mmCIF file of C-alpha atoms in Angstrom:
data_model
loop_
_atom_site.group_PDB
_atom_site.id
_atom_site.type_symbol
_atom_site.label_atom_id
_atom_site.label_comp_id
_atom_site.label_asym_id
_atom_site.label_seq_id
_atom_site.Cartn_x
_atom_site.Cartn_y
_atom_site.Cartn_z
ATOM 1 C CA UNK A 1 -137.114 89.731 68.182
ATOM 2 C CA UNK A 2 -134.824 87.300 66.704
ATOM 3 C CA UNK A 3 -133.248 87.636 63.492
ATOM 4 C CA UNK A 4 -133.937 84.294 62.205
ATOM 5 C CA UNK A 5 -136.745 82.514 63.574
ATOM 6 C CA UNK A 6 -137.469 78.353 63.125
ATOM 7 C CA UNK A 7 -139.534 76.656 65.221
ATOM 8 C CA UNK A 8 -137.794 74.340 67.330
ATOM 9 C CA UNK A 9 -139.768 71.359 66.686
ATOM 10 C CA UNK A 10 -139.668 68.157 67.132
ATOM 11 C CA UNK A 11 -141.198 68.148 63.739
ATOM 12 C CA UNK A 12 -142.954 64.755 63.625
ATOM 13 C CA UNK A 13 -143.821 63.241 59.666
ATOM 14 C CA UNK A 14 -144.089 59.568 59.049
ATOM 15 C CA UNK A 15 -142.029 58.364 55.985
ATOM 16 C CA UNK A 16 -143.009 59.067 52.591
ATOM 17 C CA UNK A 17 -144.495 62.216 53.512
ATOM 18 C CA UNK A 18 -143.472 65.976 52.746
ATOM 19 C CA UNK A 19 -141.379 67.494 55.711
ATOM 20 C CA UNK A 20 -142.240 70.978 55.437
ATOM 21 C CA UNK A 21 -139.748 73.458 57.298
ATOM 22 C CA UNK A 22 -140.053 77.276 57.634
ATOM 23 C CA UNK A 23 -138.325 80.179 59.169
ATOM 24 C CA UNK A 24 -138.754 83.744 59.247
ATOM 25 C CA UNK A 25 -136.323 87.115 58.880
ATOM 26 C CA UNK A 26 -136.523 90.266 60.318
ATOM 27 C CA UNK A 27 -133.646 92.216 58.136
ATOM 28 C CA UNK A 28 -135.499 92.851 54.742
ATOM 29 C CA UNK A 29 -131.987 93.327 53.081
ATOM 30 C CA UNK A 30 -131.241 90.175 53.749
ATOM 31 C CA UNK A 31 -129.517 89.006 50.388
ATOM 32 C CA UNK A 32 -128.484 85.185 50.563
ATOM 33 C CA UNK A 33 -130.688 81.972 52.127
ATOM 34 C CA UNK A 34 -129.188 79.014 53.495
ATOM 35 C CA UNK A 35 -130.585 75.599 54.932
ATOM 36 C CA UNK A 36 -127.990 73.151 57.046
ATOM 37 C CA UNK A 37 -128.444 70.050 58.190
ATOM 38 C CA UNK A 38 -127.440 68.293 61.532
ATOM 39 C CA UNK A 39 -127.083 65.284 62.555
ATOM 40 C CA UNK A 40 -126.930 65.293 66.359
ATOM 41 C CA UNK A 41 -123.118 65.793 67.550
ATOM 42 C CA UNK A 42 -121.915 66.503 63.766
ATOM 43 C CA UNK A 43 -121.095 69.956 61.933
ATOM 44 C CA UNK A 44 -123.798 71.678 59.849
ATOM 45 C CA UNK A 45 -123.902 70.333 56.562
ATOM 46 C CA UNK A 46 -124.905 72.687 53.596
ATOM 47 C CA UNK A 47 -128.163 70.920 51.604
ATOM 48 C CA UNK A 48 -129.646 74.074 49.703
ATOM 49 C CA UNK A 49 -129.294 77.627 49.073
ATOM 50 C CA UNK A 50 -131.347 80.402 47.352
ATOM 51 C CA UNK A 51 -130.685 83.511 46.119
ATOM 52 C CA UNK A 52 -134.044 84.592 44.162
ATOM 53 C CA UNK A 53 -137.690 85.031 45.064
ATOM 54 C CA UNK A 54 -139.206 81.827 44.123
ATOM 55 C CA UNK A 55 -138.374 77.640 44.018
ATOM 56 C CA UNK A 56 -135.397 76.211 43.525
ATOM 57 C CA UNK A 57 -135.168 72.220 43.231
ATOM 58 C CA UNK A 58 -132.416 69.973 43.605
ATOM 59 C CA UNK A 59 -133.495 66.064 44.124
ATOM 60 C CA UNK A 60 -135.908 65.973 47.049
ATOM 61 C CA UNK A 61 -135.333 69.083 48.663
ATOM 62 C CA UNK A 62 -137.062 72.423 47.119
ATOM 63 C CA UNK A 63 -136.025 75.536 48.732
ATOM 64 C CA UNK A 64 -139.000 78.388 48.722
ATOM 65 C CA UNK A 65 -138.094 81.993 49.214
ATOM 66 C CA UNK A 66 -140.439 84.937 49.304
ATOM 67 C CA UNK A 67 -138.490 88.317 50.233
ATOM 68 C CA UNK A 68 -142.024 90.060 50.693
ATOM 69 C CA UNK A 69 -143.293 87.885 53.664
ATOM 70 C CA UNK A 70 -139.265 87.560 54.460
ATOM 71 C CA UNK A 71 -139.997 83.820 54.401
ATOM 72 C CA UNK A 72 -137.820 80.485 53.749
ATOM 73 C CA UNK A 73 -138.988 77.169 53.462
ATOM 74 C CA UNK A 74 -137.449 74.226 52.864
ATOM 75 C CA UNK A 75 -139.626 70.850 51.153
ATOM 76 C CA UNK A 76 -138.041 67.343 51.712
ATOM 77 C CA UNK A 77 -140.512 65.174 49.292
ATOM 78 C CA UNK A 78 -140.277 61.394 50.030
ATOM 79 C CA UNK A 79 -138.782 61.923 53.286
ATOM 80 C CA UNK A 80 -136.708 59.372 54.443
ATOM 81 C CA UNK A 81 -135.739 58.199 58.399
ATOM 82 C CA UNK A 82 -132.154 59.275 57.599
ATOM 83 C CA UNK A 83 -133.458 62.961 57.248
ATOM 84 C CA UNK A 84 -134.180 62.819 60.745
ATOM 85 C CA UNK A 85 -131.849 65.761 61.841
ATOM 86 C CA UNK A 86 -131.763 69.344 62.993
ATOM 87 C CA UNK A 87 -132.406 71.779 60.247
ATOM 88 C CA UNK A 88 -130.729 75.345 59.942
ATOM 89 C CA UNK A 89 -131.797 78.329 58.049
ATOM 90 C CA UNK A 90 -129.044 80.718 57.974
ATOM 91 C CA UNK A 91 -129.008 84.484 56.372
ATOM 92 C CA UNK A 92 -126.891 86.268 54.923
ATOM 93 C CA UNK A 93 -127.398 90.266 55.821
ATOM 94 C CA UNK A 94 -124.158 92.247 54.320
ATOM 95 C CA UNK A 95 -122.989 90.384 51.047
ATOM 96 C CA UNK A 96 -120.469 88.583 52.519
ATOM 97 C CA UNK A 97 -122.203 85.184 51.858
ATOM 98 C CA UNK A 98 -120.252 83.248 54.582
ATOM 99 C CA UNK A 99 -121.175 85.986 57.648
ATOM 100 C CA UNK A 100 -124.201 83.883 58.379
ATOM 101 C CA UNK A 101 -127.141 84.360 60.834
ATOM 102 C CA UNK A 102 -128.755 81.168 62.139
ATOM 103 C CA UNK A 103 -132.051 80.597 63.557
ATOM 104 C CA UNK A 104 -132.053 78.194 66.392
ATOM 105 C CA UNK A 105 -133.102 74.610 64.107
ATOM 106 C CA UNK A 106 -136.074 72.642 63.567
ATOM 107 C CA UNK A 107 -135.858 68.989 65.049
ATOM 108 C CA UNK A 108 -137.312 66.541 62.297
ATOM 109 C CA UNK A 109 -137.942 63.151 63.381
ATOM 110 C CA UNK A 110 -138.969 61.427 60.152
ATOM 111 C CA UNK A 111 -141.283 57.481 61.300
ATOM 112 C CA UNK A 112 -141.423 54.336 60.564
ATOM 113 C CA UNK B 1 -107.405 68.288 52.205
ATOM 114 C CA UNK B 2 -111.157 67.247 51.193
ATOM 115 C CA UNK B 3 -113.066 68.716 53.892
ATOM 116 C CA UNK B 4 -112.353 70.976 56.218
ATOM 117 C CA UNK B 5 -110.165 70.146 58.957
ATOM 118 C CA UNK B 6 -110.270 70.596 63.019
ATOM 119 C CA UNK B 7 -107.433 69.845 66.025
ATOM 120 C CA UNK B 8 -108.165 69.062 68.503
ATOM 121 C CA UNK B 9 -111.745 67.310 68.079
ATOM 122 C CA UNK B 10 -112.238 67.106 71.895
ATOM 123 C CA UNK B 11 -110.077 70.271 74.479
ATOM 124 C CA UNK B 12 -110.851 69.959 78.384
ATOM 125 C CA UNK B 13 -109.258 73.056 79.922
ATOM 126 C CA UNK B 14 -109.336 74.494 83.532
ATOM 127 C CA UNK B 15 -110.593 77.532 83.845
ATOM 128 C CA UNK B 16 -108.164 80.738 83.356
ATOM 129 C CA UNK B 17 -105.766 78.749 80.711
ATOM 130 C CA UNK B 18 -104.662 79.268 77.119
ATOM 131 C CA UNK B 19 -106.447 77.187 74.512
ATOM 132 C CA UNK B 20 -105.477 77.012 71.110
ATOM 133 C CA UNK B 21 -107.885 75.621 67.867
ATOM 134 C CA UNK B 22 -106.402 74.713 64.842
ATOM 135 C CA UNK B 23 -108.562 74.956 61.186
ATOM 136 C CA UNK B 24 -107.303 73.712 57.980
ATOM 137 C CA UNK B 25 -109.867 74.745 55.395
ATOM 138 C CA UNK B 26 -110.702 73.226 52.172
ATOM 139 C CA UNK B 27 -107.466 73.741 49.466
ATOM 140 C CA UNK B 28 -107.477 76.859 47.374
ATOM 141 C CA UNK B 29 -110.630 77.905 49.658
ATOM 142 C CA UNK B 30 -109.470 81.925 50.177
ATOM 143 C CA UNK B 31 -112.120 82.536 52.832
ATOM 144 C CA UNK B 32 -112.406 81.255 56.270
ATOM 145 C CA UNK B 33 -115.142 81.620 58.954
ATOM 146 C CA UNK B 34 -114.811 80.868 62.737
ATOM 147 C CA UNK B 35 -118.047 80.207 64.580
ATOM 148 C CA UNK B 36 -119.099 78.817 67.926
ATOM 149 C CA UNK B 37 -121.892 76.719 68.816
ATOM 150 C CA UNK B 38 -123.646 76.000 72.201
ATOM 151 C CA UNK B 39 -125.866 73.598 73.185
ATOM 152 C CA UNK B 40 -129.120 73.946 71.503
ATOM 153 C CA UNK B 41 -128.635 76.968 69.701
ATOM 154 C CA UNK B 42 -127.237 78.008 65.821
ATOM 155 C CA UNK B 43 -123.764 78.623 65.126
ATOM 156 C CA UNK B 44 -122.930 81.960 66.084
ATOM 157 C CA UNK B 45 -120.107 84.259 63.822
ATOM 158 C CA UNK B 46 -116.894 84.979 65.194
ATOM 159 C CA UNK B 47 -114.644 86.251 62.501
ATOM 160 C CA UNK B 48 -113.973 86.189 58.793
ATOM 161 C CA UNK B 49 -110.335 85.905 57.330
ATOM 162 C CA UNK B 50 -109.932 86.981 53.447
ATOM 163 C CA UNK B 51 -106.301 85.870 52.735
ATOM 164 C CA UNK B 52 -104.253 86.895 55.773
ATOM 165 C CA UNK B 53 -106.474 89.466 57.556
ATOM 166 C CA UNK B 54 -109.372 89.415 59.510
ATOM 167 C CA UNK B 55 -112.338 90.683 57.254
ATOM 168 C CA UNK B 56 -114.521 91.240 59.843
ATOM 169 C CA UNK B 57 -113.908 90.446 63.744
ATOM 170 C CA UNK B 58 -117.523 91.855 64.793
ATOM 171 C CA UNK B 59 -119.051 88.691 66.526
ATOM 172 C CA UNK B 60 -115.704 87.920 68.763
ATOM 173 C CA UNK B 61 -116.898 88.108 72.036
ATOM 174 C CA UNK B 62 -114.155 90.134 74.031
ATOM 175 C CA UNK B 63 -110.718 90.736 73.976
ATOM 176 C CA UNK B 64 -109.538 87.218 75.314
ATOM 177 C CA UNK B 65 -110.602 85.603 71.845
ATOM 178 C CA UNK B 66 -108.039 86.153 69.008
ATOM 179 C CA UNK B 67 -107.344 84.618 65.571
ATOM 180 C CA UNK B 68 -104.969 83.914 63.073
ATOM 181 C CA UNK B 69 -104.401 82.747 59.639
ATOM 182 C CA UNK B 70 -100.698 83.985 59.003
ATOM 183 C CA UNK B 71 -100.140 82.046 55.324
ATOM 184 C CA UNK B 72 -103.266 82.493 54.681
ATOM 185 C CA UNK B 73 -104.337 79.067 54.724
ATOM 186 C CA UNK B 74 -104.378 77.841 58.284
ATOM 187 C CA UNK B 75 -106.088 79.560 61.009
ATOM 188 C CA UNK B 76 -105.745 79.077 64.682
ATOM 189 C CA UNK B 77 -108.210 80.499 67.277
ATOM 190 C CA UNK B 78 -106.927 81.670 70.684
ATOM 191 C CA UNK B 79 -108.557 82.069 73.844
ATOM 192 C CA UNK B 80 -106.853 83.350 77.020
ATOM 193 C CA UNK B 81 -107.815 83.008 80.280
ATOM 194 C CA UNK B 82 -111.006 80.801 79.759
ATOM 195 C CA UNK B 83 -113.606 80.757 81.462
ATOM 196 C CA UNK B 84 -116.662 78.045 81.988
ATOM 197 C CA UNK B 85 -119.049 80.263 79.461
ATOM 198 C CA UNK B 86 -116.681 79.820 76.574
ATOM 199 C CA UNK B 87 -117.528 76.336 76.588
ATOM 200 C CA UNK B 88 -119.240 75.033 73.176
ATOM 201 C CA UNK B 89 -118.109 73.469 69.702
ATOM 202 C CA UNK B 90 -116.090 75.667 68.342
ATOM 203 C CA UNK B 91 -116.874 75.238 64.250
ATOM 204 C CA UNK B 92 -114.649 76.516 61.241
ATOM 205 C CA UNK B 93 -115.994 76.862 57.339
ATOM 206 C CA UNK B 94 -114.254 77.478 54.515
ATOM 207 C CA UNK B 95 -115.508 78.858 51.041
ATOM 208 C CA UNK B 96 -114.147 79.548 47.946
ATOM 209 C CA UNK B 97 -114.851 83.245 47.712
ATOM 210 C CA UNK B 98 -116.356 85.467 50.301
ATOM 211 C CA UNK B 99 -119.491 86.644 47.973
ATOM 212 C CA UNK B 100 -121.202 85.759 45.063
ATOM 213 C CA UNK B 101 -120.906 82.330 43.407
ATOM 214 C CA UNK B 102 -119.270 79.619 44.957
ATOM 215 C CA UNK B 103 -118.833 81.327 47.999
ATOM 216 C CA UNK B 104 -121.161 78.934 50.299
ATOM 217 C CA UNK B 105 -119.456 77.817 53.457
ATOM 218 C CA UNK B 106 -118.483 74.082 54.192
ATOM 219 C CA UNK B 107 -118.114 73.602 58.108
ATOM 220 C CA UNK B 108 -115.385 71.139 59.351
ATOM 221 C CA UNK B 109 -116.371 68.480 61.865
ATOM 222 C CA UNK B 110 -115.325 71.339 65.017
ATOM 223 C CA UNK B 111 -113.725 71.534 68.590
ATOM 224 C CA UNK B 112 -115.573 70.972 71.146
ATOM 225 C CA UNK B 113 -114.000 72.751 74.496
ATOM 226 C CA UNK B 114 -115.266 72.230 77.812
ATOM 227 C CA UNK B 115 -113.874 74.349 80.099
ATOM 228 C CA UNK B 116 -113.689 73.267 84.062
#
């Protein structure tokens, strides 16, 4: 079993719509939750983290941690064709926030 | 520097050479993270520097990888005798602390080595 699991996608979502992303855990002392974005051939860029069981908002992303089901999500509301990327969930297992584990991506292709 | 910043952007390399790949992380950023990247697949951890030393060196592969970060700004990752599998983007991040606040990692833009 992987650590960190996304499905690979291509998530398809025409714009306007909510792009809804998820990815599972499998080390329940996992501390510190992380979504990246991608843009094919560029470095992962840092768009949200969460720390605490429950929502956190910033513009049109909302990041959704539940520790019980070891579930992330991540909400992009009004998507947009420039959000057309890879996303990354990344976890953080030992404290040291930067000694990340990343699931594999989920494609998002955002339409016209 | 604003952003975290990689040498070479692009390394060819035959196969059993020395390849070195430079970082320059964000200024007055005290940790540093190297991480590789293959096709399809998340970054994967190499090593952690705090300062000077190496944190944490679990996720280097074998004994031909190596790293630096003498001044504790600068790191340089070394690779002897590559071979073909070492080929991938090679990515360096940069926080300001290791843990707790402000210690999310920015990536630079990352080497990508191709090794023939």
């Amino acid at each position: 079993q992987k650590e960190v699991e996304q499905n690979s996608g291509p998530l398809s979502v025409p714009e306007g719509a909510i792009a809804s992303l998820n990815c599972t855990y499998s080390d329940r002392g996992s501390q510190s939750f992380f979504w990246y974005r991608q843009y094919s051939g560029k470095s992962p860029e840092l768009i949200m983290f969460i720390y605490s069981n429950g929502d956190k908002e910033d513009g049109r992303f909302t990041a959704q941690l539940n520790k019980a089901s070891q579930y992330v999500s991540l909400l992009i509301r009004d998507s947009q064709p420039s959000d057309s990327a890879t996303y990354l969930c990344a976890v953080n297992q030992d404290g040291t926030a930067s000694k990340l584990t990343f699931g594999t991506g989920t494609r998002l292709q955002v339409t016209l | 520097g604003a952003g975290v910043s990689q040498t070479p952007s692009n390394k060819v390399t035959e196969k059993g050479k020395y390849v070195e790949l430079r970082c320059d992380p964000i200024s007055g950023h005290t940790a540093l993270y190297w991480y590789r990247q293959s096709l399809g697949q998340g970054p994967e951890f190499l090593i952690y520097f705090q300062g000077t030393g190496a944190a944490d060196d679990s996720g280097l592969p074998n004994d031909r990888f190596f790293a630096v970060r003498p001044e504790g700004s600068v790191s340089t990752l070394k690779i002897q005798r590559t071979e073909r599998g070492d080929s991938a983007v090679y990515l360096c991040a940069s926080s300001l602390r290791p843990r707790g606040t402000r210690a999310e990692a920015f990536f630079g833009q990352g080497t990508r080595l191709t090794v023939v």
